[in-house]
Coordinates of N, CA, C and O in Angstrom, one line a residue:
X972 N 105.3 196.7 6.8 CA 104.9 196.7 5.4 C 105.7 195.5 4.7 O 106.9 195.3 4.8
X973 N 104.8 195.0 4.1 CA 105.9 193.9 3.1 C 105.3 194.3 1.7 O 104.5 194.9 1.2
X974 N 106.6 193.3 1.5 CA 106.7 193.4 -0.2 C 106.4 192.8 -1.2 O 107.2 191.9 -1.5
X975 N 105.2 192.9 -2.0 CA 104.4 191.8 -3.2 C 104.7 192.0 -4.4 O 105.0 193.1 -4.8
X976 N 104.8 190.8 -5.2 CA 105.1 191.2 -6.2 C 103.4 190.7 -7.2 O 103.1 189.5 -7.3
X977 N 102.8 191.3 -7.6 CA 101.3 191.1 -8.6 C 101.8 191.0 -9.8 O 102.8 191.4 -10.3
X978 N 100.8 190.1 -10.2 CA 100.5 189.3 -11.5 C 99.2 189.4 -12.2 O 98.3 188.7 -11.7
X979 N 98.8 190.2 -13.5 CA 97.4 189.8 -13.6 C 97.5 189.3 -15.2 O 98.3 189.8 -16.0
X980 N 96.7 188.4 -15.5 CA 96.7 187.3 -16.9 C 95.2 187.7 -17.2 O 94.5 187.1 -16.4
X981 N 94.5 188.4 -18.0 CA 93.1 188.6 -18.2 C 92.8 188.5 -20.0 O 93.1 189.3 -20.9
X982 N 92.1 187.3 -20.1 CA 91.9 187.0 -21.4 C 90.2 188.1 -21.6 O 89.9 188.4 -20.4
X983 N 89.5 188.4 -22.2 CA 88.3 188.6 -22.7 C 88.0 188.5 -24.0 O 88.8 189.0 -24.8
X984 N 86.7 187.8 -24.3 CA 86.7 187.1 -25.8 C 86.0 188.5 -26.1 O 85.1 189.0 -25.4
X985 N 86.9 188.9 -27.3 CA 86.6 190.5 -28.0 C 86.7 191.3 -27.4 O 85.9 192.3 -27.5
X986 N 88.1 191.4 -26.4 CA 88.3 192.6 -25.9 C 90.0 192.6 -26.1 O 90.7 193.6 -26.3
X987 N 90.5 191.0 -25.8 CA 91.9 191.2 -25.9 C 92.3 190.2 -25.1 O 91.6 189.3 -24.7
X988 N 94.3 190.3 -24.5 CA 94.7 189.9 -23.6 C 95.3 191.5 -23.0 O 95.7 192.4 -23.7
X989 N 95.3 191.4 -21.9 CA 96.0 192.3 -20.8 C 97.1 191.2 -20.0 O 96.9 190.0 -20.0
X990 N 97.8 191.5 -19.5 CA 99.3 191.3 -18.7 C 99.6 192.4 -18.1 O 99.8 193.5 -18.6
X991 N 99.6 192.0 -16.7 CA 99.6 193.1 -15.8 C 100.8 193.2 -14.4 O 100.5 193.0 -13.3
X992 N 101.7 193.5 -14.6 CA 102.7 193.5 -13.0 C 103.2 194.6 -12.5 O 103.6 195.6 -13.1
X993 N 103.3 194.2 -11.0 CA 103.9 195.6 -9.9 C 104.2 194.9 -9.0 O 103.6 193.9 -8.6
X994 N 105.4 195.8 -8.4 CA 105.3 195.8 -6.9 C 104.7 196.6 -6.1 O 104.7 197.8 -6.2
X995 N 104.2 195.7 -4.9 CA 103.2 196.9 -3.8 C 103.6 196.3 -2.8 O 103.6 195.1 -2.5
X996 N 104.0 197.6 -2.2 CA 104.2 197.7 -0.4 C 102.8 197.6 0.2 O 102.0 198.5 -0.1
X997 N 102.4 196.7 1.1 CA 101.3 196.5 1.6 C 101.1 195.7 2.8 O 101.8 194.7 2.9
X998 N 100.2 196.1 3.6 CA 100.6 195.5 5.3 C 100.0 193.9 4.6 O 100.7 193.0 5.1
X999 N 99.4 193.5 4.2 CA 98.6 192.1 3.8 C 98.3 191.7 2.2 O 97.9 192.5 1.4
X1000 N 98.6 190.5 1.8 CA 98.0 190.4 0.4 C 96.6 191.0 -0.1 O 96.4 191.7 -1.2
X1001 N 96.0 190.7 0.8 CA 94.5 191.3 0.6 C 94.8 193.0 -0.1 O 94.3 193.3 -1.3
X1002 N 95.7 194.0 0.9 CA 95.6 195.1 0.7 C 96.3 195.4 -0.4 O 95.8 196.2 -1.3
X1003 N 97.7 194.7 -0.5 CA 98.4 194.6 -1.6 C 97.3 194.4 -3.1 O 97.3 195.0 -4.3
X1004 N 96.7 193.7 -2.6 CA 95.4 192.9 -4.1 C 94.6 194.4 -4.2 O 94.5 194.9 -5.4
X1005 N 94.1 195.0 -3.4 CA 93.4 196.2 -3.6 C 94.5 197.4 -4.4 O 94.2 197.9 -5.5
X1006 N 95.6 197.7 -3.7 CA 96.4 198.8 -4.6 C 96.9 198.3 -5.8 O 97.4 199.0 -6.6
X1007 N 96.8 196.8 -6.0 CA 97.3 196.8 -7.2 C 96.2 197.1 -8.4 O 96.5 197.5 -9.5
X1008 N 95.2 196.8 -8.0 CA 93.9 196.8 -8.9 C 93.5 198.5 -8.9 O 93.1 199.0 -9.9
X1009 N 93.7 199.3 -7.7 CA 93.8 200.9 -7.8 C 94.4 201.5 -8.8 O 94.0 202.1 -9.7
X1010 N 95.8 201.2 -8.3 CA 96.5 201.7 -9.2 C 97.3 201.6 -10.6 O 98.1 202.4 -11.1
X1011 N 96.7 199.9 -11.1 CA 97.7 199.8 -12.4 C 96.4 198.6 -13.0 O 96.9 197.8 -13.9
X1012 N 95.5 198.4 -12.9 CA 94.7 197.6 -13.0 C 93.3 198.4 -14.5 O 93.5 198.3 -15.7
X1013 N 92.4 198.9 -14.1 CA 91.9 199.6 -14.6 C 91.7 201.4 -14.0 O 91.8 201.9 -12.8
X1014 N 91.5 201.8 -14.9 CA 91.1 203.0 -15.1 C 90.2 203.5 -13.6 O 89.1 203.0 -13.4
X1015 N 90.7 204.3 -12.8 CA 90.1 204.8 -11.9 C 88.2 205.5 -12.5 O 87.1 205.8 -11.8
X1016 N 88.4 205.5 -13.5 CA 86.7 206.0 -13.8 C 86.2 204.7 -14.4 O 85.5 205.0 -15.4
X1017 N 86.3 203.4 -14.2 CA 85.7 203.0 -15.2 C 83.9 202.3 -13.8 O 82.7 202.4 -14.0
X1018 N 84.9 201.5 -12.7 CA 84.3 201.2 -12.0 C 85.1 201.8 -10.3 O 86.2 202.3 -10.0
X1019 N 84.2 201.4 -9.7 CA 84.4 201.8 -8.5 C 85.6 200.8 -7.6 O 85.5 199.6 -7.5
X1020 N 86.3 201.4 -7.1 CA 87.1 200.6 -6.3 C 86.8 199.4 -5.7 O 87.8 198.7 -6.0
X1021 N 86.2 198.8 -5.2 CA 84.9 197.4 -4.7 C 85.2 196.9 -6.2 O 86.2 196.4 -6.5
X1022 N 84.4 197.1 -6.9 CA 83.9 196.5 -8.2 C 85.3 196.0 -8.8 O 85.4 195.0 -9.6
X1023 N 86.4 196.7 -8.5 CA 87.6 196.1 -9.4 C 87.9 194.9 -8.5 O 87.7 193.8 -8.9
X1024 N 88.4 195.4 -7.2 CA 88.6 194.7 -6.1 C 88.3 193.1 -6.4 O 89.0 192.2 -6.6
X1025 N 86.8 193.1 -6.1 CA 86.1 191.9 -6.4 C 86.4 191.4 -7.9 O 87.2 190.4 -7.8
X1026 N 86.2 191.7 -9.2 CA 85.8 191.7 -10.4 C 87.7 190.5 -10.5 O 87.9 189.3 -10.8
X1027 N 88.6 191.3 -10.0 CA 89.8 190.8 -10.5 C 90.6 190.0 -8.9 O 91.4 189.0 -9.2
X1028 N 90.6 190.1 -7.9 CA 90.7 189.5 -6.7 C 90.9 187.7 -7.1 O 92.0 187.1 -6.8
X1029 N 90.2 187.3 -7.6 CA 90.4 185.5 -7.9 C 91.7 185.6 -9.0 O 92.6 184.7 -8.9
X1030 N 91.7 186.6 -10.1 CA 92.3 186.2 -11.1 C 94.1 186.9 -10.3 O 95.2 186.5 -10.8
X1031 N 94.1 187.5 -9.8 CA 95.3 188.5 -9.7 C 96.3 187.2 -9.0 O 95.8 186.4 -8.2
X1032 N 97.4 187.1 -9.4 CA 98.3 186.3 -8.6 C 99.2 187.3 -7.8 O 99.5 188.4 -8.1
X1033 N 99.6 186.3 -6.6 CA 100.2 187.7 -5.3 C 101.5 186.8 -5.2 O 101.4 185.5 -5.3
X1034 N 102.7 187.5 -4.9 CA 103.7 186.8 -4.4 C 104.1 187.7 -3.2 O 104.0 188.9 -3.2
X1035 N 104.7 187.1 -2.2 CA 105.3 187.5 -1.3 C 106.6 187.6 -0.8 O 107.0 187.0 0.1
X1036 N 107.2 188.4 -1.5 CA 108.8 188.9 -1.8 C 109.5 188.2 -0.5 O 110.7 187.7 -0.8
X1037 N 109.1 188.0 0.7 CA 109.9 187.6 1.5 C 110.2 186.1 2.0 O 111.0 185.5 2.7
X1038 N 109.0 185.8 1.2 CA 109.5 183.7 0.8 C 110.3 183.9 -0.3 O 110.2 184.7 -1.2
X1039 N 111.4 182.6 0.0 CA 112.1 182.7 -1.1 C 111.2 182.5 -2.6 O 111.2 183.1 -3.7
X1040 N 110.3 181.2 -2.1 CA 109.6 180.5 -3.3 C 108.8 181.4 -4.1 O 108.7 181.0 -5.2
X1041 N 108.4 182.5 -3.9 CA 107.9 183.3 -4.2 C 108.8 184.1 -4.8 O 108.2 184.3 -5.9
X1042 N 109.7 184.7 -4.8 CA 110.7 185.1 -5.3 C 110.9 184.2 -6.6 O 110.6 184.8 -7.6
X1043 N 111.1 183.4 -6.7 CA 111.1 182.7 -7.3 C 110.1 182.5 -8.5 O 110.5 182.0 -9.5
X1044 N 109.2 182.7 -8.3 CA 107.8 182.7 -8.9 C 108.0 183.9 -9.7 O 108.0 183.8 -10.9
X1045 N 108.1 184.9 -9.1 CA 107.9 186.4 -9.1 C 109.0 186.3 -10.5 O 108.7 186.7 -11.6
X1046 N 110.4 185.5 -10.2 CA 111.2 185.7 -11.4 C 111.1 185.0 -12.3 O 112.0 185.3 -13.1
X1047 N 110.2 184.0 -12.5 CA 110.3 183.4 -13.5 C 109.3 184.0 -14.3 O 109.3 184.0 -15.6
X1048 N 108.4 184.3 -13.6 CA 107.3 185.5 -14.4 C 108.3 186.8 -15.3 O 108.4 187.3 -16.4
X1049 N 108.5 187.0 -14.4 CA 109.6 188.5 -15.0 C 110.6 187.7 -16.1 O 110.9 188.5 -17.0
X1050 N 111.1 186.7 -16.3 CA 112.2 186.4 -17.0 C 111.0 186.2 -18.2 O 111.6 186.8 -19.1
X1051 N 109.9 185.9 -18.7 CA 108.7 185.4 -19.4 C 108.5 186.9 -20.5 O 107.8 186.9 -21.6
X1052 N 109.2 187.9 -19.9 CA 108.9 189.4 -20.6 C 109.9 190.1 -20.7 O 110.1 191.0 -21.5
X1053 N 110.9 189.5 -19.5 CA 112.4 190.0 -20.0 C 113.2 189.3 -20.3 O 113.0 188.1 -20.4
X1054 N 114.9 189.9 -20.5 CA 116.2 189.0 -20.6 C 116.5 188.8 -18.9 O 116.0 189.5 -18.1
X1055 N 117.3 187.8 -18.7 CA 117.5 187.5 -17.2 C 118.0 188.4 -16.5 O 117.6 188.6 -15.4
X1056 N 119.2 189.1 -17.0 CA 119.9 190.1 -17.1 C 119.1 191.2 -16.2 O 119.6 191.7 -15.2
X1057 N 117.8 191.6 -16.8 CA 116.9 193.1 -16.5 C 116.4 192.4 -15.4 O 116.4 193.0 -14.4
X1058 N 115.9 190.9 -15.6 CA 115.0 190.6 -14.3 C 116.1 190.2 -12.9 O 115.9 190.1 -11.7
X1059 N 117.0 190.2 -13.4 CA 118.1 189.9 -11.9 C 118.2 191.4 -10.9 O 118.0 191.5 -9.7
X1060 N 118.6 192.9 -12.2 CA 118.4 194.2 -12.0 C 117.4 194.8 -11.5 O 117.8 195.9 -11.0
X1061 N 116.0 194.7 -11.4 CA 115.0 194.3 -11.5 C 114.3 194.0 -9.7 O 113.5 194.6 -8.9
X1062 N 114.9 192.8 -9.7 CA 114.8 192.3 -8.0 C 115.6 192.4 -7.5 O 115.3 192.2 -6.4
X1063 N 117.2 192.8 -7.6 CA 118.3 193.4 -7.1 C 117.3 195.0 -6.1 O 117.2 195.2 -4.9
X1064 N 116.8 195.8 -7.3 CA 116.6 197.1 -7.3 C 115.5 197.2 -5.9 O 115.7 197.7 -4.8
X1065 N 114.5 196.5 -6.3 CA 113.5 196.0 -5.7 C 113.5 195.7 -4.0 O 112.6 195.9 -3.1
X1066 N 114.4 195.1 -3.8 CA 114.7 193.8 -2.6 C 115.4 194.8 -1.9 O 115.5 194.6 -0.7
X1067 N 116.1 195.9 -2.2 CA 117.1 196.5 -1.2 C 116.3 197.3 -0.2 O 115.2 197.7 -0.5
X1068 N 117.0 197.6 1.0 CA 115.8 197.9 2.1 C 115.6 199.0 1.6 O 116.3 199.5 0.7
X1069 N 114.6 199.6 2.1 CA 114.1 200.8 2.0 C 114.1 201.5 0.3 O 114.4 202.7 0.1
X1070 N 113.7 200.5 -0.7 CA 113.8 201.0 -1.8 C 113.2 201.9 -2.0 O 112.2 202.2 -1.3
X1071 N 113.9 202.9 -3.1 CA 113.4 203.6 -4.0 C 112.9 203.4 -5.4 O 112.6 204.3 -6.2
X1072 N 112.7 202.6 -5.5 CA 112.4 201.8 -7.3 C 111.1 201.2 -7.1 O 110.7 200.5 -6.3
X1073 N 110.6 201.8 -8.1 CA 109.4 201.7 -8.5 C 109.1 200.7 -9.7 O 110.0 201.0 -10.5
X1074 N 108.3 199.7 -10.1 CA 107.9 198.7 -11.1 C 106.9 198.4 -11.5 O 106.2 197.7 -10.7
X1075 N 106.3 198.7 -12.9 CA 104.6 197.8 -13.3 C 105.2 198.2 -14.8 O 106.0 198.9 -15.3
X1076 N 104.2 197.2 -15.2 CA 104.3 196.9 -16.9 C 102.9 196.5 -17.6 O 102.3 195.6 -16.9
X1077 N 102.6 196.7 -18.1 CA 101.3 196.5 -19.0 C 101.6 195.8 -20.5 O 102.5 196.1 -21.3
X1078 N 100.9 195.2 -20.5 CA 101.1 194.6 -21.8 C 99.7 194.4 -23.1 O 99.2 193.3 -22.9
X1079 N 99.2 194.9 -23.7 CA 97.9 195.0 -24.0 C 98.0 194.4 -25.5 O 98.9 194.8 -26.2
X1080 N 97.0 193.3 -25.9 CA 96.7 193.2 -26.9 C 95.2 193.0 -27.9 O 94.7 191.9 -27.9
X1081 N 94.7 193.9 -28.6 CA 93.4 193.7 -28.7 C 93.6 193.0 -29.8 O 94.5 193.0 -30.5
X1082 N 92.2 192.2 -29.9 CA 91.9 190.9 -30.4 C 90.7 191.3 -31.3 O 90.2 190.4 -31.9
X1083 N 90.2 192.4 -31.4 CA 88.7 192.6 -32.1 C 89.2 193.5 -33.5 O 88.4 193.8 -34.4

């Protein structure tokens, strides 16, 4: 299993902006891209698993905790919503083997 860090940026004209991040344990980005859209993405009733999959799959940004560059990515996103401080705490929490820390954040803003 490795370790991803997701990103989702979703504008809709008259619906809003959404901002979306987690980490997922997942054997592949691919699969990582499916639990993230399962479980912090939309609403398990709205559409069917496939349909998110596909619908958000191009837009979702994936990092892979175990390049540094990515790491890097992953923090400068995180520093964009937090103080540096939380995001150091954050991927400290995250990165240690066999974590127990869990992470997603939602950010929602409607526009209508």
């Amino acid at each position: 299993m490795k370790q991803y860090f997701c990103f989702l940026q979703y504008f809709a004209t008259g619906e809003g902006l959404t901002e979306n991040m987690a980490f997922v344990d997942a054997k592949s980005e691919k699969e990582a891209i499916k639990i993230f859209c399962r479980d912090y993405v939309l609403s398990k009733n709205t559409c069917t698993l496939e349909e998110e999959v596909s619908f958000f799959s191009d837009v979702v940004c994936i990092y892979d905790l175990s390049k540094k560059e990515s790491r890097a990515d992953a923090q400068e996103i995180l520093n964009n919503f937090f103080r540096p401080e939380v995001t150091r705490s954050i991927l400290k929490a995250r990165m240690k083997k066999n974590a127990l820390f869990d992470f997603n954040f939602r950010f929602y803003a409607n526009y209508s």
